[in-house]
Amino acid sequence: IVQSILADPENVKWWQPSGELILLYIPMIGMTFAIFGLITIIFTFFSVDEKFHNNTSINEKNKISIVSAIQQIAVPIKDKKFRNFLVVRFLHSISGITLGILVFPFLVIVLKFKESEFFIYIIVSIFSKFTWYFIWRKILTKRSLTTRYFICIGLATIASLLELLFLLEFLSFELKIFIFILSIGTILGSMYAFPLFAIPIGATLVHEASYQEEKLNTSIAMSKLSGAYYGSLTFITSIGQALSSIILGFILSGPNENNPIVITFLISSMGIFYLISLLFLKN
């Protein structure tokens, strides 16, 4: 929305007129959402009744040494299935942050969007997420969870590689918009559908590991292992996002900042990471 009111979307340095508008509106928008988030947190805090804890006996916590804590962190890495799952989520985090960083440079520098044309992305984003969510939830329910996840990643791979078509200079603006809707819409729809498959698959792997650890009392084993498993997942996805940000920042420094060819290759590189993740998911 802010991009649509800029007179010159390609020149948005802080000392330029368009950059000054961004510095004016973005903090205001950010503060508005921050205040709304703070209100919801406060409301949740006072609306939840946890008085039942007063009637619950608190067991003495067992002290854990640093060595045992490190050993517990290493448990998910030793699990072959979960290790492959970590690699899948790591590669997806790289692709996700790549799209998040490059989407506006792509719209401005490659597609040359101006004014109300930026609303095309908003419309594509909203409708693609809801459409693909419905497809994965309703139409493909007869297939196994892993198969649906595989198909979802496969579509994201193909859609990402379609971005290479924007290297063809003879394409008309209308054809570019069609390819954009098809490719970005599929990528966004797939990305927002990933949790539909990743969360239950991750939970299943944790449950399997817990059963192998403690067959008589799986709940106790899950309480011991779930933190290590989900913690390692959060850690590895954060590493992927940070690594992607650093690499993109390095590549786009200097003359590559406004290079449409470089931006197109980078955004289509998501397909490579998705393709590699398919190999690990297969295992």
mmCIF file of C-alpha atoms in Angstrom:
data_model
loop_
_atom_site.group_PDB
_atom_site.id
_atom_site.type_symbol
_atom_site.label_atom_id
_atom_site.label_comp_id
_atom_site.label_asym_id
_atom_site.label_seq_id
_atom_site.Cartn_x
_atom_site.Cartn_y
_atom_site.Cartn_z
ATOM 1 C CA ILE A 1 0.000 0.000 0.000
ATOM 2 C CA VAL A 2 2.831 2.391 0.865
ATOM 3 C CA GLN A 3 4.606 1.487 -2.379
ATOM 4 C CA SER A 4 1.491 2.443 -4.355
ATOM 5 C CA ILE A 5 1.656 6.084 -3.187
ATOM 6 C CA LEU A 6 5.320 6.580 -4.072
ATOM 7 C CA ALA A 7 6.060 8.808 -7.050
ATOM 8 C CA ASP A 8 9.323 6.956 -7.799
ATOM 9 C CA PRO A 9 9.338 3.402 -6.335
ATOM 10 C CA GLU A 10 12.828 2.667 -7.701
ATOM 11 C CA ASN A 11 14.556 5.500 -5.830
ATOM 12 C CA VAL A 12 13.704 5.128 -2.162
ATOM 13 C CA LYS A 13 16.896 6.167 -0.380
ATOM 14 C CA TRP A 14 16.225 8.005 2.858
ATOM 15 C CA TRP A 15 17.207 11.388 1.394
ATOM 16 C CA GLN A 16 14.980 11.003 -1.686
ATOM 17 C CA PRO A 17 11.296 12.093 -1.729
ATOM 18 C CA SER A 18 9.940 8.543 -1.954
ATOM 19 C CA GLY A 19 12.292 7.422 0.797
ATOM 20 C CA GLU A 20 11.082 10.231 3.052
ATOM 21 C CA LEU A 21 7.498 9.006 2.634
ATOM 22 C CA ILE A 22 8.538 5.494 3.618
ATOM 23 C CA LEU A 23 10.292 6.824 6.722
ATOM 24 C CA LEU A 24 7.100 8.672 7.605
ATOM 25 C CA TYR A 25 4.482 5.947 7.105
ATOM 26 C CA ILE A 26 6.275 2.689 7.952
ATOM 27 C CA PRO A 27 7.012 3.632 11.616
ATOM 28 C CA MET A 28 3.400 4.753 12.020
ATOM 29 C CA ILE A 29 2.105 1.464 10.619
ATOM 30 C CA GLY A 30 4.575 -0.507 12.730
ATOM 31 C CA MET A 31 3.547 1.292 15.927
ATOM 32 C CA THR A 32 -0.128 0.672 15.152
ATOM 33 C CA PHE A 33 0.384 -3.076 14.838
ATOM 34 C CA ALA A 34 2.661 -3.109 17.895
ATOM 35 C CA ILE A 35 0.006 -1.389 20.016
ATOM 36 C CA PHE A 36 -2.641 -3.812 18.754
ATOM 37 C CA GLY A 37 -0.380 -6.761 19.572
ATOM 38 C CA LEU A 38 0.312 -5.402 23.058
ATOM 39 C CA ILE A 39 -3.411 -4.999 23.737
ATOM 40 C CA THR A 40 -4.135 -8.586 22.674
ATOM 41 C CA ILE A 41 -1.339 -9.916 24.910
ATOM 42 C CA ILE A 42 -2.635 -7.957 27.918
ATOM 43 C CA PHE A 43 -6.186 -9.098 27.212
ATOM 44 C CA THR A 44 -5.056 -12.727 26.994
ATOM 45 C CA PHE A 45 -3.086 -12.427 30.239
ATOM 46 C CA PHE A 46 -6.053 -11.203 32.263
ATOM 47 C CA SER A 47 -8.673 -13.401 30.573
ATOM 48 C CA VAL A 48 -6.977 -16.769 31.197
ATOM 49 C CA ASP A 49 -7.788 -18.360 34.553
ATOM 50 C CA GLU A 50 -4.882 -20.405 35.933
ATOM 51 C CA LYS A 51 -6.053 -20.734 39.529
ATOM 52 C CA PHE A 52 -6.015 -24.511 39.190
ATOM 53 C CA HIS A 53 -2.238 -24.328 39.660
ATOM 54 C CA ASN A 54 -2.871 -23.432 43.313
ATOM 55 C CA ASN A 55 -4.316 -26.899 43.901
ATOM 56 C CA THR A 56 -1.566 -28.728 42.049
ATOM 57 C CA SER A 57 1.424 -30.082 43.894
ATOM 58 C CA ILE A 58 4.644 -28.783 42.383
ATOM 59 C CA ASN A 59 7.222 -31.507 41.975
ATOM 60 C CA GLU A 60 10.814 -30.717 42.739
ATOM 61 C CA LYS A 61 12.664 -30.010 39.536
ATOM 62 C CA ASN A 62 15.566 -32.246 38.709
ATOM 63 C CA LYS A 63 18.809 -30.410 38.164
ATOM 64 C CA ILE A 64 20.318 -30.890 34.722
ATOM 65 C CA SER A 65 24.036 -30.528 34.126
ATOM 66 C CA ILE A 66 25.463 -28.685 31.147
ATOM 67 C CA VAL A 67 26.806 -31.938 29.722
ATOM 68 C CA SER A 68 23.411 -33.654 29.890
ATOM 69 C CA ALA A 69 21.753 -30.605 28.320
ATOM 70 C CA ILE A 70 24.170 -30.737 25.384
ATOM 71 C CA GLN A 71 23.600 -34.470 25.054
ATOM 72 C CA GLN A 72 19.850 -33.872 24.941
ATOM 73 C CA ILE A 73 20.275 -31.311 22.167
ATOM 74 C CA ALA A 74 22.241 -33.860 20.145
ATOM 75 C CA VAL A 75 19.430 -36.443 20.335
ATOM 76 C CA PRO A 76 17.425 -35.035 17.358
ATOM 77 C CA ILE A 77 20.579 -34.905 15.230
ATOM 78 C CA LYS A 78 21.127 -38.634 15.768
ATOM 79 C CA ASP A 79 17.587 -39.399 14.621
ATOM 80 C CA LYS A 80 17.979 -40.058 10.879
ATOM 81 C CA LYS A 81 14.355 -39.330 9.968
ATOM 82 C CA PHE A 82 14.212 -36.142 11.979
ATOM 83 C CA ARG A 83 17.618 -35.088 10.663
ATOM 84 C CA ASN A 84 16.273 -35.258 7.112
ATOM 85 C CA PHE A 85 13.205 -33.340 8.269
ATOM 86 C CA LEU A 86 15.472 -30.637 9.734
ATOM 87 C CA VAL A 87 17.250 -30.279 6.392
ATOM 88 C CA VAL A 88 13.890 -29.921 4.622
ATOM 89 C CA ARG A 89 12.779 -27.160 6.979
ATOM 90 C CA PHE A 90 16.220 -25.514 6.763
ATOM 91 C CA LEU A 91 16.007 -25.306 2.971
ATOM 92 C CA HIS A 92 12.430 -24.031 3.144
ATOM 93 C CA SER A 93 13.454 -21.278 5.561
ATOM 94 C CA ILE A 94 16.092 -20.146 3.059
ATOM 95 C CA SER A 95 13.518 -19.987 0.271
ATOM 96 C CA GLY A 96 10.950 -18.250 2.464
ATOM 97 C CA ILE A 97 13.219 -15.407 3.525
ATOM 98 C CA THR A 98 14.477 -15.102 -0.064
ATOM 99 C CA LEU A 99 10.963 -14.349 -1.271
ATOM 100 C CA GLY A 100 10.333 -12.018 1.660
ATOM 101 C CA ILE A 101 13.416 -9.936 0.880
ATOM 102 C CA LEU A 102 13.172 -9.926 -2.914
ATOM 103 C CA VAL A 103 9.444 -9.553 -3.518
ATOM 104 C CA PHE A 104 9.461 -5.732 -3.531
ATOM 105 C CA PRO A 105 12.672 -5.359 -5.587
ATOM 106 C CA PHE A 106 11.158 -7.867 -8.005
ATOM 107 C CA LEU A 107 7.922 -5.889 -8.321
ATOM 108 C CA VAL A 108 9.702 -2.560 -8.734
ATOM 109 C CA ILE A 109 12.789 -3.406 -10.788
ATOM 110 C CA VAL A 110 11.748 -6.466 -12.808
ATOM 111 C CA LEU A 111 8.011 -5.902 -13.322
ATOM 112 C CA LYS A 112 8.221 -2.087 -13.123
ATOM 113 C CA PHE A 113 5.113 -1.792 -10.949
ATOM 114 C CA LYS A 114 3.848 1.704 -10.175
ATOM 115 C CA GLU A 115 1.001 3.195 -8.162
ATOM 116 C CA SER A 116 -2.113 0.950 -8.096
ATOM 117 C CA GLU A 117 -0.296 -1.935 -9.835
ATOM 118 C CA PHE A 118 1.129 -2.939 -6.450
ATOM 119 C CA PHE A 119 -2.372 -3.987 -5.411
ATOM 120 C CA ILE A 120 -2.022 -6.871 -7.878
ATOM 121 C CA TYR A 121 0.387 -8.493 -5.442
ATOM 122 C CA ILE A 122 -1.999 -7.975 -2.511
ATOM 123 C CA ILE A 123 -4.864 -9.586 -4.429
ATOM 124 C CA VAL A 124 -2.687 -12.484 -5.624
ATOM 125 C CA SER A 125 -1.335 -13.009 -2.113
ATOM 126 C CA ILE A 126 -4.743 -13.162 -0.426
ATOM 127 C CA PHE A 127 -6.567 -15.282 -2.992
ATOM 128 C CA SER A 128 -3.708 -17.726 -3.600
ATOM 129 C CA LYS A 129 -3.319 -18.490 0.103
ATOM 130 C CA PHE A 130 -7.005 -19.212 0.617
ATOM 131 C CA THR A 131 -7.336 -21.126 -2.671
ATOM 132 C CA TRP A 132 -4.384 -23.426 -2.102
ATOM 133 C CA TYR A 133 -5.328 -23.901 1.541
ATOM 134 C CA PHE A 134 -8.724 -25.184 0.376
ATOM 135 C CA ILE A 135 -7.083 -27.443 -2.210
ATOM 136 C CA TRP A 136 -4.719 -29.071 0.260
ATOM 137 C CA ARG A 137 -7.346 -29.424 2.985
ATOM 138 C CA LYS A 138 -10.225 -30.714 0.887
ATOM 139 C CA ILE A 139 -9.308 -32.030 -2.543
ATOM 140 C CA LEU A 140 -6.129 -33.995 -1.774
ATOM 141 C CA THR A 141 -7.211 -35.555 1.532
ATOM 142 C CA LYS A 142 -7.183 -39.069 0.069
ATOM 143 C CA ARG A 143 -3.414 -39.023 -0.318
ATOM 144 C CA SER A 144 -0.941 -39.614 2.499
ATOM 145 C CA LEU A 145 0.478 -36.678 4.428
ATOM 146 C CA THR A 146 4.003 -37.134 3.079
ATOM 147 C CA THR A 147 2.725 -37.475 -0.495
ATOM 148 C CA ARG A 148 0.758 -34.239 -0.219
ATOM 149 C CA TYR A 149 3.800 -32.501 1.243
ATOM 150 C CA PHE A 150 5.890 -33.847 -1.639
ATOM 151 C CA ILE A 151 3.386 -32.566 -4.224
ATOM 152 C CA CYS A 152 3.180 -29.191 -2.494
ATOM 153 C CA ILE A 153 6.956 -28.743 -2.553
ATOM 154 C CA GLY A 154 7.077 -29.963 -6.153
ATOM 155 C CA LEU A 155 4.605 -27.298 -7.262
ATOM 156 C CA ALA A 156 6.614 -24.642 -5.416
ATOM 157 C CA THR A 157 9.738 -25.875 -7.211
ATOM 158 C CA ILE A 158 8.165 -25.613 -10.667
ATOM 159 C CA ALA A 159 6.610 -22.224 -9.899
ATOM 160 C CA SER A 160 9.934 -20.846 -8.647
ATOM 161 C CA LEU A 161 11.757 -21.938 -11.787
ATOM 162 C CA LEU A 162 9.038 -20.276 -13.889
ATOM 163 C CA GLU A 163 10.464 -16.965 -12.686
ATOM 164 C CA LEU A 164 13.312 -17.482 -15.162
ATOM 165 C CA LEU A 165 10.851 -16.583 -17.935
ATOM 166 C CA PHE A 166 11.128 -12.959 -16.829
ATOM 167 C CA LEU A 167 14.621 -12.944 -18.338
ATOM 168 C CA LEU A 168 12.928 -12.871 -21.764
ATOM 169 C CA GLU A 169 12.756 -9.190 -22.654
ATOM 170 C CA PHE A 170 10.203 -9.601 -25.457
ATOM 171 C CA LEU A 171 7.404 -10.612 -23.065
ATOM 172 C CA SER A 172 4.514 -8.169 -22.950
ATOM 173 C CA PHE A 173 3.432 -6.629 -19.655
ATOM 174 C CA GLU A 174 0.164 -8.574 -19.721
ATOM 175 C CA LEU A 175 1.987 -11.882 -20.216
ATOM 176 C CA LYS A 176 4.376 -11.032 -17.391
ATOM 177 C CA ILE A 177 1.419 -10.378 -15.102
ATOM 178 C CA PHE A 178 -0.085 -13.751 -16.038
ATOM 179 C CA ILE A 179 3.192 -15.558 -15.294
ATOM 180 C CA PHE A 180 3.529 -13.579 -12.066
ATOM 181 C CA ILE A 181 0.045 -14.567 -10.879
ATOM 182 C CA LEU A 182 0.668 -18.212 -11.776
ATOM 183 C CA SER A 183 4.151 -18.492 -10.270
ATOM 184 C CA ILE A 184 4.005 -16.252 -7.198
ATOM 185 C CA GLY A 185 0.451 -17.365 -6.434
ATOM 186 C CA THR A 186 1.536 -21.010 -6.428
ATOM 187 C CA ILE A 187 4.645 -20.275 -4.359
ATOM 188 C CA LEU A 188 2.715 -18.310 -1.729
ATOM 189 C CA GLY A 189 -0.047 -20.898 -1.611
ATOM 190 C CA SER A 190 2.477 -23.694 -1.168
ATOM 191 C CA MET A 191 4.504 -21.834 1.450
ATOM 192 C CA TYR A 192 1.459 -21.163 3.603
ATOM 193 C CA ALA A 193 0.357 -24.784 3.182
ATOM 194 C CA PHE A 194 3.695 -26.199 4.364
ATOM 195 C CA PRO A 195 2.664 -26.098 8.074
ATOM 196 C CA LEU A 196 -0.357 -28.274 7.246
ATOM 197 C CA PHE A 197 2.102 -31.080 6.557
ATOM 198 C CA ALA A 198 5.289 -30.120 8.418
ATOM 199 C CA ILE A 199 3.679 -29.772 11.864
ATOM 200 C CA PRO A 200 1.967 -33.204 11.963
ATOM 201 C CA ILE A 201 4.997 -34.887 10.368
ATOM 202 C CA GLY A 202 7.264 -33.343 13.002
ATOM 203 C CA ALA A 203 4.881 -34.382 15.784
ATOM 204 C CA THR A 204 4.796 -37.941 14.441
ATOM 205 C CA LEU A 205 8.589 -38.145 14.394
ATOM 206 C CA VAL A 206 8.768 -36.887 17.984
ATOM 207 C CA HIS A 207 6.175 -39.460 19.027
ATOM 208 C CA GLU A 208 8.122 -42.261 17.316
ATOM 209 C CA ALA A 209 11.319 -41.204 19.066
ATOM 210 C CA SER A 210 9.487 -41.027 22.397
ATOM 211 C CA TYR A 211 8.114 -44.540 21.946
ATOM 212 C CA GLN A 212 11.599 -45.900 21.271
ATOM 213 C CA GLU A 213 12.921 -44.060 24.322
ATOM 214 C CA GLU A 214 10.230 -45.155 26.776
ATOM 215 C CA LYS A 215 7.796 -47.776 25.486
ATOM 216 C CA LEU A 216 5.929 -48.119 28.798
ATOM 217 C CA ASN A 217 5.287 -44.417 29.329
ATOM 218 C CA THR A 218 5.431 -42.430 26.098
ATOM 219 C CA SER A 219 4.135 -39.224 27.695
ATOM 220 C CA ILE A 220 7.156 -39.020 30.012
ATOM 221 C CA ALA A 221 9.531 -39.570 27.110
ATOM 222 C CA MET A 222 7.749 -36.923 25.038
ATOM 223 C CA SER A 223 8.096 -34.388 27.846
ATOM 224 C CA LYS A 224 11.830 -35.081 27.853
ATOM 225 C CA LEU A 225 12.393 -35.077 24.095
ATOM 226 C CA SER A 226 9.861 -32.596 22.696
ATOM 227 C CA GLY A 227 11.835 -29.567 23.868
ATOM 228 C CA ALA A 228 15.034 -30.807 22.241
ATOM 229 C CA TYR A 229 13.291 -31.755 18.994
ATOM 230 C CA TYR A 230 11.239 -28.600 18.554
ATOM 231 C CA GLY A 231 14.083 -26.451 19.835
ATOM 232 C CA SER A 232 16.433 -27.862 17.208
ATOM 233 C CA LEU A 233 13.777 -27.209 14.564
ATOM 234 C CA THR A 234 13.426 -23.573 15.618
ATOM 235 C CA PHE A 235 17.199 -23.184 15.747
ATOM 236 C CA ILE A 236 17.825 -24.652 12.297
ATOM 237 C CA THR A 237 15.118 -22.538 10.633
ATOM 238 C CA SER A 238 16.552 -19.406 12.253
ATOM 239 C CA ILE A 239 19.986 -20.313 10.921
ATOM 240 C CA GLY A 240 18.531 -20.755 7.442
ATOM 241 C CA GLN A 241 16.842 -17.353 7.516
ATOM 242 C CA ALA A 242 19.971 -15.629 8.812
ATOM 243 C CA LEU A 243 22.202 -17.338 6.249
ATOM 244 C CA SER A 244 19.874 -16.397 3.404
ATOM 245 C CA SER A 245 19.727 -12.764 4.546
ATOM 246 C CA ILE A 246 23.515 -12.511 4.737
ATOM 247 C CA ILE A 247 24.073 -14.070 1.309
ATOM 248 C CA LEU A 248 21.393 -11.928 -0.366
ATOM 249 C CA GLY A 249 22.755 -8.790 1.277
ATOM 250 C CA PHE A 250 26.246 -9.608 0.031
ATOM 251 C CA ILE A 251 25.119 -10.348 -3.547
ATOM 252 C CA LEU A 252 22.837 -7.305 -3.822
ATOM 253 C CA SER A 253 25.440 -4.849 -2.579
ATOM 254 C CA GLY A 254 26.730 -2.281 -5.030
ATOM 255 C CA PRO A 255 25.683 -2.370 -8.708
ATOM 256 C CA ASN A 256 23.619 -5.552 -8.286
ATOM 257 C CA GLU A 257 21.134 -3.678 -6.117
ATOM 258 C CA ASN A 258 19.030 -2.641 -9.113
ATOM 259 C CA ASN A 259 20.041 -5.380 -11.547
ATOM 260 C CA PRO A 260 16.865 -7.134 -12.822
ATOM 261 C CA ILE A 261 18.815 -10.158 -14.093
ATOM 262 C CA VAL A 262 20.455 -10.793 -10.717
ATOM 263 C CA ILE A 263 17.162 -10.328 -8.867
ATOM 264 C CA THR A 264 15.385 -12.725 -11.241
ATOM 265 C CA PHE A 265 18.052 -15.407 -10.816
ATOM 266 C CA LEU A 266 17.994 -15.010 -7.038
ATOM 267 C CA ILE A 267 14.228 -15.283 -6.695
ATOM 268 C CA SER A 268 14.144 -18.296 -9.022
ATOM 269 C CA SER A 269 16.892 -19.939 -6.939
ATOM 270 C CA MET A 270 14.149 -20.849 -4.470
ATOM 271 C CA GLY A 271 13.324 -23.671 -6.858
ATOM 272 C CA ILE A 272 16.771 -25.199 -6.337
ATOM 273 C CA PHE A 273 16.353 -25.279 -2.559
ATOM 274 C CA TYR A 274 12.860 -26.729 -2.887
ATOM 275 C CA LEU A 275 14.167 -29.371 -5.290
ATOM 276 C CA ILE A 276 16.939 -30.412 -2.894
ATOM 277 C CA SER A 277 14.429 -30.583 -0.045
ATOM 278 C CA LEU A 278 12.389 -33.086 -2.071
ATOM 279 C CA LEU A 279 15.350 -35.464 -2.056
ATOM 280 C CA PHE A 280 15.612 -35.313 1.742
ATOM 281 C CA LEU A 281 11.843 -35.623 2.195
ATOM 282 C CA LYS A 282 11.893 -38.764 0.073
ATOM 283 C CA ASN A 283 14.247 -40.326 2.640
#
